[in-house]
mmCIF file of C-alpha atoms (C1' of nucleotides) in Angstrom:
data_model
loop_
_atom_site.group_PDB
_atom_site.id
_atom_site.type_symbol
_atom_site.label_atom_id
_atom_site.label_comp_id
_atom_site.label_asym_id
_atom_site.label_seq_id
_atom_site.Cartn_x
_atom_site.Cartn_y
_atom_site.Cartn_z
ATOM 1 C CA MET A 1 -5.778 2.049 70.515
ATOM 2 C CA THR A 2 -9.276 3.381 70.756
ATOM 3 C CA SER A 3 -9.475 6.749 69.092
ATOM 4 C CA GLN A 4 -6.096 6.451 67.503
ATOM 5 C CA ASN A 5 -7.002 3.290 65.536
ATOM 6 C CA LEU A 6 -8.568 5.124 62.531
ATOM 7 C CA SER A 7 -8.653 2.078 60.291
ATOM 8 C CA GLY A 8 -12.205 1.216 61.089
ATOM 9 C CA ASP A 9 -13.236 4.950 61.671
ATOM 10 C CA SER A 10 -16.107 6.024 59.470
ATOM 11 C CA SER A 11 -14.454 9.256 58.478
ATOM 12 C CA THR A 12 -11.370 7.488 57.321
ATOM 13 C CA LYS A 13 -13.330 4.797 55.510
ATOM 14 C CA ILE A 14 -15.223 7.481 53.705
ATOM 15 C CA LEU A 15 -12.219 9.270 52.724
ATOM 16 C CA GLN A 16 -10.352 6.129 51.505
ATOM 17 C CA THR A 17 -13.494 5.001 49.501
ATOM 18 C CA ALA A 18 -13.979 8.474 47.925
ATOM 19 C CA SER A 19 -10.252 8.799 47.066
ATOM 20 C CA ARG A 20 -10.313 5.611 45.258
ATOM 21 C CA LEU A 21 -13.473 6.339 43.330
ATOM 22 C CA PHE A 22 -12.682 9.941 42.563
ATOM 23 C CA TYR A 23 -9.266 8.912 41.157
ATOM 24 C CA GLU A 24 -10.412 5.876 39.316
ATOM 25 C CA GLN A 25 -13.712 7.035 38.043
ATOM 26 C CA GLY A 26 -13.705 10.878 38.253
ATOM 27 C CA TYR A 27 -15.480 13.412 40.380
ATOM 28 C CA HIS A 28 -18.774 14.125 38.874
ATOM 29 C CA VAL A 29 -19.509 10.505 37.815
ATOM 30 C CA THR A 30 -18.978 9.510 41.326
ATOM 31 C CA GLY A 31 -22.131 9.850 43.573
ATOM 32 C CA ILE A 32 -22.374 10.237 47.188
ATOM 33 C CA ASN A 33 -24.584 7.220 47.166
ATOM 34 C CA GLN A 34 -21.869 5.102 45.816
ATOM 35 C CA VAL A 35 -19.273 6.381 48.137
ATOM 36 C CA ILE A 36 -21.496 5.682 51.220
ATOM 37 C CA ALA A 37 -22.471 2.317 49.837
ATOM 38 C CA GLU A 38 -18.918 1.151 49.299
ATOM 39 C CA ALA A 39 -17.736 2.650 52.526
ATOM 40 C CA GLY A 40 -20.371 0.892 54.358
ATOM 41 C CA VAL A 41 -21.780 3.882 56.043
ATOM 42 C CA ALA A 42 -25.171 5.667 56.292
ATOM 43 C CA LYS A 43 -25.626 8.892 54.359
ATOM 44 C CA ALA A 44 -26.351 10.936 57.520
ATOM 45 C CA SER A 45 -22.895 9.627 58.741
ATOM 46 C CA PHE A 46 -21.272 10.964 55.781
ATOM 47 C CA TYR A 47 -22.812 14.588 56.252
ATOM 48 C CA HIS A 48 -21.853 14.381 59.885
ATOM 49 C CA HIS A 49 -18.196 14.100 58.872
ATOM 50 C CA PHE A 50 -18.163 16.146 55.645
ATOM 51 C CA SER A 51 -20.291 19.204 55.128
ATOM 52 C CA SER A 52 -20.523 18.536 51.279
ATOM 53 C CA LYS A 53 -19.376 16.495 48.455
ATOM 54 C CA GLU A 54 -16.981 19.240 47.603
ATOM 55 C CA GLU A 55 -15.498 19.340 50.928
ATOM 56 C CA LEU A 56 -14.759 15.683 50.532
ATOM 57 C CA CYS A 57 -13.057 16.285 47.334
ATOM 58 C CA ILE A 58 -10.795 18.918 49.011
ATOM 59 C CA ALA A 59 -10.069 16.407 51.839
ATOM 60 C CA TYR A 60 -9.171 13.892 49.267
ATOM 61 C CA LEU A 61 -6.813 16.289 47.301
ATOM 62 C CA HIS A 62 -5.053 17.259 50.569
ATOM 63 C CA LYS A 63 -4.413 13.765 51.465
ATOM 64 C CA ARG A 64 -3.336 12.748 47.839
ATOM 65 C CA HIS A 65 -0.861 15.636 47.869
ATOM 66 C CA GLU A 66 0.828 14.230 50.967
ATOM 67 C CA ASP A 67 0.804 10.817 49.756
ATOM 68 C CA TRP A 68 1.905 11.432 46.234
ATOM 69 C CA PHE A 69 4.847 13.563 47.409
ATOM 70 C CA SER A 70 6.054 10.994 49.851
ATOM 71 C CA TRP A 71 6.126 8.456 47.145
ATOM 72 C CA LEU A 72 8.142 10.742 44.862
ATOM 73 C CA GLN A 73 10.590 11.738 47.557
ATOM 74 C CA GLN A 74 11.176 8.004 48.767
ATOM 75 C CA GLU A 75 12.225 7.213 45.015
ATOM 76 C CA VAL A 76 14.469 10.197 44.723
ATOM 77 C CA GLU A 77 16.123 9.793 48.069
ATOM 78 C CA GLN A 78 17.236 6.386 47.265
ATOM 79 C CA ASN A 79 19.911 7.957 45.279
ATOM 80 C CA GLU A 80 22.918 9.829 46.578
ATOM 81 C CA ASN A 81 24.406 11.183 43.335
ATOM 82 C CA ASP A 82 22.791 14.489 42.634
ATOM 83 C CA GLN A 83 22.407 13.763 38.847
ATOM 84 C CA GLU A 84 20.826 10.390 39.655
ATOM 85 C CA ARG A 85 18.342 12.112 41.984
ATOM 86 C CA LEU A 86 17.230 14.376 39.324
ATOM 87 C CA LEU A 87 16.908 11.608 36.719
ATOM 88 C CA SER A 88 14.960 9.477 39.228
ATOM 89 C CA LEU A 89 12.109 11.745 38.718
ATOM 90 C CA PHE A 90 11.345 9.743 35.522
ATOM 91 C CA THR A 91 12.114 6.264 37.131
ATOM 92 C CA PHE A 92 9.395 7.374 39.643
ATOM 93 C CA LEU A 93 6.925 7.672 36.769
ATOM 94 C CA GLU A 94 7.948 4.271 35.572
ATOM 95 C CA ARG A 95 6.950 2.790 38.902
ATOM 96 C CA TRP A 96 4.031 4.850 39.833
ATOM 97 C CA LEU A 97 2.052 5.133 36.453
ATOM 98 C CA PRO A 98 1.617 1.474 35.880
ATOM 99 C CA ASN A 99 0.998 0.940 39.497
ATOM 100 C CA SER A 100 -2.055 3.324 39.240
ATOM 101 C CA ASN A 101 -3.364 1.697 36.049
ATOM 102 C CA PHE A 102 -2.231 4.601 34.044
ATOM 103 C CA ARG A 103 -4.886 6.859 35.445
ATOM 104 C CA GLY A 104 -2.431 9.770 35.413
ATOM 105 C CA CYS A 105 -2.222 12.822 37.771
ATOM 106 C CA ALA A 106 -5.054 13.188 40.085
ATOM 107 C CA PHE A 107 -4.770 16.875 40.166
ATOM 108 C CA LEU A 108 -4.899 17.337 36.347
ATOM 109 C CA ASN A 109 -7.881 14.936 36.159
ATOM 110 C CA ILE A 110 -9.772 17.040 38.649
ATOM 111 C CA ALA A 111 -8.726 20.321 37.032
ATOM 112 C CA SER A 112 -10.365 18.950 33.846
ATOM 113 C CA GLU A 113 -13.555 18.620 35.711
ATOM 114 C CA PHE A 114 -13.304 21.997 37.422
ATOM 115 C CA PRO A 115 -13.049 24.714 34.642
ATOM 116 C CA SER A 116 -13.168 27.743 36.818
ATOM 117 C CA PRO A 117 -9.585 28.656 37.738
ATOM 118 C CA ASP A 118 -10.721 30.566 40.910
ATOM 119 C CA SER A 119 -12.326 27.607 42.501
ATOM 120 C CA LYS A 120 -10.961 26.368 45.822
ATOM 121 C CA ILE A 121 -10.127 23.036 44.190
ATOM 122 C CA ARG A 122 -8.319 24.560 41.235
ATOM 123 C CA LEU A 123 -6.153 26.425 43.692
ATOM 124 C CA LEU A 124 -5.103 23.291 45.336
ATOM 125 C CA VAL A 125 -4.101 22.015 42.039
ATOM 126 C CA VAL A 126 -1.964 25.087 41.603
ATOM 127 C CA ASP A 127 -0.492 24.457 45.070
ATOM 128 C CA HIS A 128 0.301 21.021 44.108
ATOM 129 C CA LYS A 129 2.081 21.941 40.919
ATOM 130 C CA ASN A 130 3.814 24.665 42.590
ATOM 131 C CA ALA A 131 5.335 22.286 45.094
ATOM 132 C CA LEU A 132 6.296 19.869 42.180
ATOM 133 C CA GLN A 133 8.156 22.612 40.237
ATOM 134 C CA ASP A 134 9.747 23.840 43.510
ATOM 135 C CA TYR A 135 11.114 20.337 44.103
ATOM 136 C CA ILE A 136 12.405 19.942 40.498
ATOM 137 C CA ARG A 137 14.111 23.232 40.803
ATOM 138 C CA GLN A 138 15.830 22.106 44.053
ATOM 139 C CA LEU A 139 17.103 18.962 42.428
ATOM 140 C CA VAL A 140 18.432 21.036 39.444
ATOM 141 C CA ASP A 141 20.100 23.685 41.575
ATOM 142 C CA ARG A 142 22.006 21.004 43.313
ATOM 143 C CA LEU A 143 23.884 20.098 40.128
ATOM 144 C CA ASN A 144 25.781 23.251 39.962
ATOM 145 C CA ILE A 145 26.150 22.786 36.125
ATOM 146 C CA SER A 146 25.465 26.424 35.130
ATOM 147 C CA PRO A 147 26.935 29.570 36.561
ATOM 148 C CA LYS A 148 23.783 31.614 35.474
ATOM 149 C CA LYS A 149 20.832 31.125 37.761
ATOM 150 C CA LYS A 150 18.332 31.948 34.845
ATOM 151 C CA ASN A 151 19.455 28.930 32.951
ATOM 152 C CA THR A 152 18.830 26.520 35.768
ATOM 153 C CA ALA A 153 15.342 27.932 36.228
ATOM 154 C CA MET A 154 14.741 27.501 32.573
ATOM 155 C CA LEU A 155 16.226 24.017 32.690
ATOM 156 C CA ALA A 156 13.902 23.050 35.587
ATOM 157 C CA ASP A 157 10.911 24.437 33.712
ATOM 158 C CA LEU A 158 11.800 22.282 30.611
ATOM 159 C CA ILE A 159 12.283 19.138 32.790
ATOM 160 C CA TYR A 160 8.854 19.868 34.387
ATOM 161 C CA LEU A 161 7.176 20.216 30.911
ATOM 162 C CA LEU A 162 8.845 16.722 29.933
ATOM 163 C CA PHE A 163 7.451 15.371 33.264
ATOM 164 C CA GLU A 164 4.025 16.507 32.679
ATOM 165 C CA GLY A 165 4.133 15.506 29.069
ATOM 166 C CA ALA A 166 5.279 12.065 30.053
ATOM 167 C CA ILE A 167 2.384 11.586 32.583
ATOM 168 C CA THR A 168 -0.253 12.613 29.990
ATOM 169 C CA LYS A 169 1.160 10.477 27.159
ATOM 170 C CA SER A 170 1.367 7.434 29.416
ATOM 171 C CA GLN A 171 -2.307 8.019 30.469
ATOM 172 C CA ILE A 172 -3.556 8.292 26.876
ATOM 173 C CA TYR A 173 -1.535 5.268 25.559
ATOM 174 C CA GLN A 174 -1.452 3.186 28.809
ATOM 175 C CA SER A 175 2.246 2.886 28.370
ATOM 176 C CA THR A 176 5.540 4.008 29.871
ATOM 177 C CA GLY A 177 7.058 3.874 26.439
ATOM 178 C CA SER A 178 8.330 7.487 26.233
ATOM 179 C CA ILE A 179 9.636 7.851 29.742
ATOM 180 C CA GLU A 180 13.027 6.381 29.071
ATOM 181 C CA ALA A 181 13.595 8.752 26.217
ATOM 182 C CA ALA A 182 12.609 11.730 28.347
ATOM 183 C CA ARG A 183 15.049 10.656 31.102
ATOM 184 C CA GLU A 184 17.893 10.263 28.495
ATOM 185 C CA ALA A 185 17.012 13.609 27.032
ATOM 186 C CA VAL A 186 17.363 15.243 30.527
ATOM 187 C CA ARG A 187 20.684 13.375 31.015
ATOM 188 C CA GLN A 188 21.841 14.995 27.842
ATOM 189 C CA LEU A 189 20.634 18.477 28.763
ATOM 190 C CA ILE A 190 22.436 18.562 32.098
ATOM 191 C CA ASN A 191 25.787 17.327 30.536
ATOM 192 C CA MET B 1 -29.898 27.571 0.076
ATOM 193 C CA THR B 2 -32.641 25.335 1.670
ATOM 194 C CA SER B 3 -31.230 22.135 3.053
ATOM 195 C CA GLN B 4 -27.608 23.312 2.409
ATOM 196 C CA ASN B 5 -28.075 26.271 4.901
ATOM 197 C CA LEU B 6 -27.161 24.378 8.056
ATOM 198 C CA SER B 7 -26.815 27.369 10.364
ATOM 199 C CA GLY B 8 -30.205 27.252 11.440
ATOM 200 C CA ASP B 9 -30.501 23.507 11.328
ATOM 201 C CA SER B 10 -31.442 21.890 14.454
ATOM 202 C CA SER B 11 -28.736 19.214 14.216
ATOM 203 C CA THR B 12 -26.115 21.869 13.716
ATOM 204 C CA LYS B 13 -27.388 24.131 16.479
ATOM 205 C CA ILE B 14 -27.342 21.132 18.915
ATOM 206 C CA LEU B 15 -23.744 20.213 18.086
ATOM 207 C CA GLN B 16 -22.411 23.732 18.186
ATOM 208 C CA THR B 17 -24.106 24.213 21.610
ATOM 209 C CA ALA B 18 -22.951 20.926 23.005
ATOM 210 C CA SER B 19 -19.419 21.433 21.694
ATOM 211 C CA ARG B 20 -19.149 24.743 23.473
ATOM 212 C CA LEU B 21 -20.598 23.336 26.698
ATOM 213 C CA PHE B 22 -18.550 20.085 26.692
ATOM 214 C CA TYR B 23 -15.429 21.946 26.119
ATOM 215 C CA GLU B 24 -16.049 24.822 28.522
ATOM 216 C CA GLN B 25 -17.812 22.952 31.290
ATOM 217 C CA GLY B 26 -16.932 19.239 30.907
ATOM 218 C CA TYR B 27 -18.931 16.271 29.750
ATOM 219 C CA HIS B 28 -20.586 14.807 32.830
ATOM 220 C CA VAL B 29 -21.410 18.156 34.420
ATOM 221 C CA THR B 30 -23.251 19.159 31.056
ATOM 222 C CA GLY B 31 -26.655 17.835 31.008
ATOM 223 C CA ILE B 32 -28.873 17.172 27.929
ATOM 224 C CA ASN B 33 -31.378 19.568 29.436
ATOM 225 C CA GLN B 34 -29.032 22.408 29.277
ATOM 226 C CA VAL B 35 -27.761 21.524 25.750
ATOM 227 C CA ILE B 36 -31.279 21.678 24.418
ATOM 228 C CA ALA B 37 -32.258 24.675 26.393
ATOM 229 C CA GLU B 38 -29.258 26.757 24.907
ATOM 230 C CA ALA B 39 -29.704 25.383 21.498
ATOM 231 C CA GLY B 40 -33.391 26.284 21.470
ATOM 232 C CA VAL B 41 -34.851 22.901 20.554
ATOM 233 C CA ALA B 42 -37.053 20.313 22.211
ATOM 234 C CA LYS B 43 -35.812 17.219 23.936
ATOM 235 C CA ALA B 44 -37.483 14.820 21.516
ATOM 236 C CA SER B 45 -35.712 16.929 18.568
ATOM 237 C CA PHE B 46 -32.315 16.177 20.124
ATOM 238 C CA TYR B 47 -33.067 12.475 20.410
ATOM 239 C CA HIS B 48 -34.377 12.521 16.760
ATOM 240 C CA HIS B 49 -30.913 13.569 15.632
ATOM 241 C CA PHE B 50 -28.713 11.934 18.167
ATOM 242 C CA SER B 51 -29.219 8.408 19.655
ATOM 243 C CA SER B 52 -27.702 9.310 23.059
ATOM 244 C CA LYS B 53 -25.564 11.844 24.937
ATOM 245 C CA GLU B 54 -22.486 9.628 24.166
ATOM 246 C CA GLU B 55 -23.177 9.775 20.503
ATOM 247 C CA LEU B 56 -23.342 13.602 20.815
ATOM 248 C CA CYS B 57 -20.008 13.594 22.468
ATOM 249 C CA ILE B 58 -18.529 11.517 19.615
ATOM 250 C CA ALA B 59 -19.914 13.861 17.084
ATOM 251 C CA TYR B 60 -18.359 16.655 19.031
ATOM 252 C CA LEU B 61 -14.798 15.022 19.047
ATOM 253 C CA HIS B 62 -14.896 14.321 15.266
ATOM 254 C CA LYS B 63 -15.708 18.015 14.453
ATOM 255 C CA ARG B 64 -13.201 19.118 17.160
ATOM 256 C CA HIS B 65 -10.524 17.012 15.468
ATOM 257 C CA GLU B 66 -11.068 18.509 12.151
ATOM 258 C CA ASP B 67 -11.294 22.068 13.350
ATOM 259 C CA TRP B 68 -8.327 21.948 15.683
ATOM 260 C CA PHE B 69 -6.063 20.417 12.967
ATOM 261 C CA SER B 70 -7.051 23.035 10.426
ATOM 262 C CA TRP B 71 -6.095 25.639 13.032
ATOM 263 C CA LEU B 72 -2.565 24.052 13.711
ATOM 264 C CA GLN B 73 -1.971 23.519 9.918
ATOM 265 C CA GLN B 74 -2.913 27.100 9.210
ATOM 266 C CA GLU B 75 -0.344 28.421 11.528
ATOM 267 C CA VAL B 76 2.304 25.977 10.430
ATOM 268 C CA GLU B 77 1.856 26.564 6.813
ATOM 269 C CA GLN B 78 2.415 30.373 7.135
ATOM 270 C CA ASN B 79 5.999 29.471 7.195
ATOM 271 C CA GLU B 80 8.321 28.224 4.394
ATOM 272 C CA ASN B 81 11.495 27.460 6.133
ATOM 273 C CA ASP B 82 11.278 23.961 7.655
ATOM 274 C CA GLN B 83 12.783 24.860 10.951
ATOM 275 C CA GLU B 84 10.330 27.781 11.369
ATOM 276 C CA ARG B 85 7.551 25.283 10.566
ATOM 277 C CA LEU B 86 8.520 22.997 13.256
ATOM 278 C CA LEU B 87 8.828 25.843 15.845
ATOM 279 C CA SER B 88 5.565 27.312 14.847
ATOM 280 C CA LEU B 89 3.849 24.526 16.694
ATOM 281 C CA PHE B 90 4.605 26.400 19.934
ATOM 282 C CA THR B 91 3.587 29.826 18.202
ATOM 283 C CA PHE B 92 0.281 28.046 17.609
ATOM 284 C CA LEU B 93 -0.084 27.257 21.289
ATOM 285 C CA GLU B 94 0.592 30.870 22.147
ATOM 286 C CA ARG B 95 -2.317 31.958 20.007
ATOM 287 C CA TRP B 96 -4.737 29.034 20.472
ATOM 288 C CA LEU B 97 -4.498 28.671 24.275
ATOM 289 C CA PRO B 98 -5.420 32.229 25.378
ATOM 290 C CA ASN B 99 -7.975 32.285 22.717
ATOM 291 C CA SER B 100 -9.635 29.284 24.324
ATOM 292 C CA ASN B 101 -9.758 30.691 27.752
ATOM 293 C CA PHE B 102 -6.872 28.318 28.735
ATOM 294 C CA ARG B 103 -9.172 25.319 28.844
ATOM 295 C CA GLY B 104 -6.502 23.096 27.175
ATOM 296 C CA CYS B 105 -6.867 20.088 25.073
ATOM 297 C CA ALA B 106 -10.536 19.042 24.586
ATOM 298 C CA PHE B 107 -9.356 15.483 24.029
ATOM 299 C CA LEU B 108 -7.229 15.304 27.279
ATOM 300 C CA ASN B 109 -9.943 16.848 29.241
ATOM 301 C CA ILE B 110 -12.566 14.239 27.886
ATOM 302 C CA ALA B 111 -10.049 11.423 28.650
ATOM 303 C CA SER B 112 -10.027 12.616 32.175
ATOM 304 C CA GLU B 113 -13.825 11.870 32.269
ATOM 305 C CA PHE B 114 -13.716 8.592 30.582
ATOM 306 C CA PRO B 115 -11.262 6.271 32.523
ATOM 307 C CA SER B 116 -11.831 3.080 30.450
ATOM 308 C CA PRO B 117 -9.174 2.967 27.929
ATOM 309 C CA ASP B 118 -11.346 0.754 25.631
ATOM 310 C CA SER B 119 -14.214 3.050 25.379
ATOM 311 C CA LYS B 120 -15.125 4.359 21.941
ATOM 312 C CA ILE B 121 -14.348 7.973 23.135
ATOM 313 C CA ARG B 122 -10.899 7.043 24.497
ATOM 314 C CA LEU B 123 -10.066 5.441 21.159
ATOM 315 C CA LEU B 124 -10.943 8.767 19.482
ATOM 316 C CA VAL B 125 -8.552 10.537 21.827
ATOM 317 C CA VAL B 126 -5.803 8.056 20.843
ATOM 318 C CA ASP B 127 -6.587 8.714 17.107
ATOM 319 C CA HIS B 128 -6.343 12.511 17.734
ATOM 320 C CA LYS B 129 -3.014 12.121 19.352
ATOM 321 C CA ASN B 130 -1.653 9.623 16.974
ATOM 322 C CA ALA B 131 -2.376 12.166 14.030
ATOM 323 C CA LEU B 132 -0.711 14.995 16.169
ATOM 324 C CA GLN B 133 2.585 12.792 16.656
ATOM 325 C CA ASP B 134 2.345 11.871 13.020
ATOM 326 C CA TYR B 135 2.252 15.511 11.998
ATOM 327 C CA ILE B 136 5.151 16.484 14.354
ATOM 328 C CA ARG B 137 7.173 13.521 12.940
ATOM 329 C CA GLN B 138 6.613 14.806 9.408
ATOM 330 C CA LEU B 139 7.963 18.370 10.414
ATOM 331 C CA VAL B 140 10.980 16.808 12.025
ATOM 332 C CA ASP B 141 11.691 14.562 9.032
ATOM 333 C CA ARG B 142 11.896 17.412 6.796
ATOM 334 C CA LEU B 143 14.709 18.846 8.620
ATOM 335 C CA ASN B 144 17.142 16.292 7.554
ATOM 336 C CA ILE B 145 19.294 17.039 10.612
ATOM 337 C CA SER B 146 20.233 13.619 11.620
ATOM 338 C CA PRO B 147 21.208 10.560 9.324
ATOM 339 C CA LYS B 148 19.823 8.011 11.896
ATOM 340 C CA LYS B 149 16.012 7.590 11.550
ATOM 341 C CA LYS B 150 15.931 6.455 15.195
ATOM 342 C CA ASN B 151 17.157 9.780 16.416
ATOM 343 C CA THR B 152 14.511 11.859 14.566
ATOM 344 C CA ALA B 153 11.743 9.669 15.892
ATOM 345 C CA MET B 154 13.113 10.230 19.432
ATOM 346 C CA LEU B 155 13.459 13.782 18.727
ATOM 347 C CA ALA B 156 9.845 14.065 17.606
ATOM 348 C CA ASP B 157 8.827 12.132 20.469
ATOM 349 C CA LEU B 158 10.453 14.851 22.801
ATOM 350 C CA ILE B 159 8.852 17.723 21.118
ATOM 351 C CA TYR B 160 5.642 16.021 21.524
ATOM 352 C CA LEU B 161 6.157 15.635 25.248
ATOM 353 C CA LEU B 162 7.082 19.286 25.458
ATOM 354 C CA PHE B 163 4.075 20.163 23.367
ATOM 355 C CA GLU B 164 1.721 18.363 25.725
ATOM 356 C CA GLY B 165 3.456 19.511 28.814
ATOM 357 C CA ALA B 166 3.062 23.167 27.729
ATOM 358 C CA ILE B 167 -0.628 22.739 27.125
ATOM 359 C CA THR B 168 -1.009 21.240 30.580
ATOM 360 C CA LYS B 169 0.960 23.829 32.319
ATOM 361 C CA SER B 170 -0.772 26.692 30.551
ATOM 362 C CA GLN B 171 -4.173 25.243 31.536
ATOM 363 C CA ILE B 172 -3.153 24.934 35.215
ATOM 364 C CA TYR B 173 -1.647 28.540 35.491
ATOM 365 C CA GLN B 174 -3.800 30.239 32.873
ATOM 366 C CA SER B 175 -0.671 31.504 31.175
ATOM 367 C CA THR B 176 1.510 30.879 28.224
ATOM 368 C CA GLY B 177 4.676 31.555 30.300
ATOM 369 C CA SER B 178 6.663 28.513 29.420
ATOM 370 C CA ILE B 179 6.006 28.105 25.710
ATOM 371 C CA GLU B 180 8.624 30.502 24.600
ATOM 372 C CA ALA B 181 11.153 28.559 26.591
ATOM 373 C CA ALA B 182 9.903 25.298 25.129
ATOM 374 C CA ARG B 183 10.209 26.696 21.589
ATOM 375 C CA GLU B 184 13.855 27.819 22.197
ATOM 376 C CA ALA B 185 14.728 24.524 23.797
ATOM 377 C CA VAL B 186 13.467 22.855 20.607
ATOM 378 C CA ARG B 187 15.468 25.366 18.648
ATOM 379 C CA GLN B 188 18.577 24.240 20.452
ATOM 380 C CA LEU B 189 17.823 20.393 20.066
ATOM 381 C CA ILE B 190 17.636 20.625 16.290
ATOM 382 C CA ASN B 191 20.839 22.598 15.901
ATOM 383 C "C1'" DG C 1 -22.606 9.238 65.948
ATOM 384 C "C1'" DT C 2 -25.160 6.302 63.131
ATOM 385 C "C1'" DC C 3 -29.435 4.801 61.513
ATOM 386 C "C1'" DT C 4 -33.860 4.866 58.138
ATOM 387 C "C1'" DA C 5 -36.899 7.725 55.709
ATOM 388 C "C1'" DT C 6 -37.507 11.474 52.935
ATOM 389 C "C1'" DA C 7 -37.271 15.977 50.484
ATOM 390 C "C1'" DT C 8 -36.403 18.303 46.268
ATOM 391 C "C1'" DG C 9 -34.469 18.518 42.161
ATOM 392 C "C1'" DT C 10 -32.318 16.798 37.795
ATOM 393 C "C1'" DC C 11 -30.501 13.037 35.056
ATOM 394 C "C1'" DG C 12 -30.965 10.591 30.391
ATOM 395 C "C1'" DA C 13 -34.410 8.811 27.555
ATOM 396 C "C1'" DT C 14 -39.361 7.976 25.569
ATOM 397 C "C1'" DA C 15 -44.396 8.202 24.355
ATOM 398 C "C1'" DG C 16 -47.825 10.016 21.757
ATOM 399 C "C1'" DA C 17 -50.120 14.203 19.651
ATOM 400 C "C1'" DC C 18 -49.701 17.295 15.979
ATOM 401 C "C1'" DG D 1 -39.600 16.648 12.558
ATOM 402 C "C1'" DT D 2 -40.917 19.104 16.441
ATOM 403 C "C1'" DC D 3 -43.662 19.636 20.353
ATOM 404 C "C1'" DT D 4 -45.275 18.713 25.537
ATOM 405 C "C1'" DA D 5 -45.650 15.664 29.222
ATOM 406 C "C1'" DT D 6 -43.698 12.109 31.556
ATOM 407 C "C1'" DC D 7 -41.051 8.023 32.942
ATOM 408 C "C1'" DG D 8 -37.911 5.667 36.470
ATOM 409 C "C1'" DA D 9 -33.479 6.297 38.385
ATOM 410 C "C1'" DC D 10 -30.382 8.773 40.763
ATOM 411 C "C1'" DA D 11 -28.301 13.343 42.447
ATOM 412 C "C1'" DT D 12 -27.104 16.181 46.888
ATOM 413 C "C1'" DA D 13 -28.768 17.052 51.259
ATOM 414 C "C1'" DT D 14 -31.760 16.823 55.739
ATOM 415 C "C1'" DA D 15 -35.161 15.385 59.449
ATOM 416 C "C1'" DG D 16 -35.716 13.135 63.423
ATOM 417 C "C1'" DA D 17 -35.582 8.440 66.018
ATOM 418 C "C1'" DC D 18 -32.406 5.861 68.764
#
DNA sequence: GTCTATATGTCGATAGAC
DNA sequence: GTCTATCGACATATAGAC
């Protein structure tokens, strides 16, 4: 109850505030001054917990990865039928995107702000997208629709492209308009 | 030859330099000081030609829209067969993306840096993506594969999602790996 | 561990000479 | 139309008291 209660902990408050600001505003436009002001801590306290702004961003991405995947898995695992589990990827988008004010994927947004593909932050983006593609492949593999392994990998890849495209379009148009069509296209592809 | 020759014109040099830096580095991370230094002009000269950094960004997006569409149309119009014209959308990606160092779509990258959907810059992004979707719809309509208008609109939407997804994936992985699969998927969808 | 005060630099934008 | 010099604000990061 003392050190376990992190809700009032400075480190946690800083990370929560930074996560909100980085996601809603972007990385470079969000200054350390704004983070510490809205977190209600002093500047030196921030630099006691985090060595730099970039380290704070890395912590943000780590936590974001955990949170986002738990949201996704929670939606998928509500379904028992393997086909419905796969299709629920898009149902997840229909819930998540409006709920996040159509700000889109935190990792793609950050990648736009870090052009160097070798940067530590860009490698985290790759890790996140690798995990997403692995997850989609697992869902596709459980369908057992095709005897050829090669086809299921390609099918999973197409579904991933539709998934990313749906996120992007919804971000630009602030709408979930195309997601239903994407889900029905996947339904036809696997039947 | 005097005022027509814009290659040495300050305004043109500024816009060319800013276009390169905004695209390669991002908007917020690129300072006016860097733009004028690399363009070889004085700061006051910049503010004589452009009222603000944001106006410079708007000029960048206008020119980028013209340039990018002419590249796309040039690739498409090399083909006479209507089906090949549609599929050449993805051939275009295979040429353009490696050539741009896998920096992806200038408009999506800018949108990540401007969260407010009502901003002037975000409206230009919508204009650009509207034009792209209209173009894809035109290519699909010429196929005359389906009697139902509704299906061609949905098909064009799916192709657009695959197109956006392919751009995004190539940006993250610095590769054109999935584009061939996307093109073949479209080939099957329209047959 | 948290505070105030500060260091050092760069940001976007302007003034005024030429 | 282009220049140098400069403005006030804010950037990231530190020093030193408590």
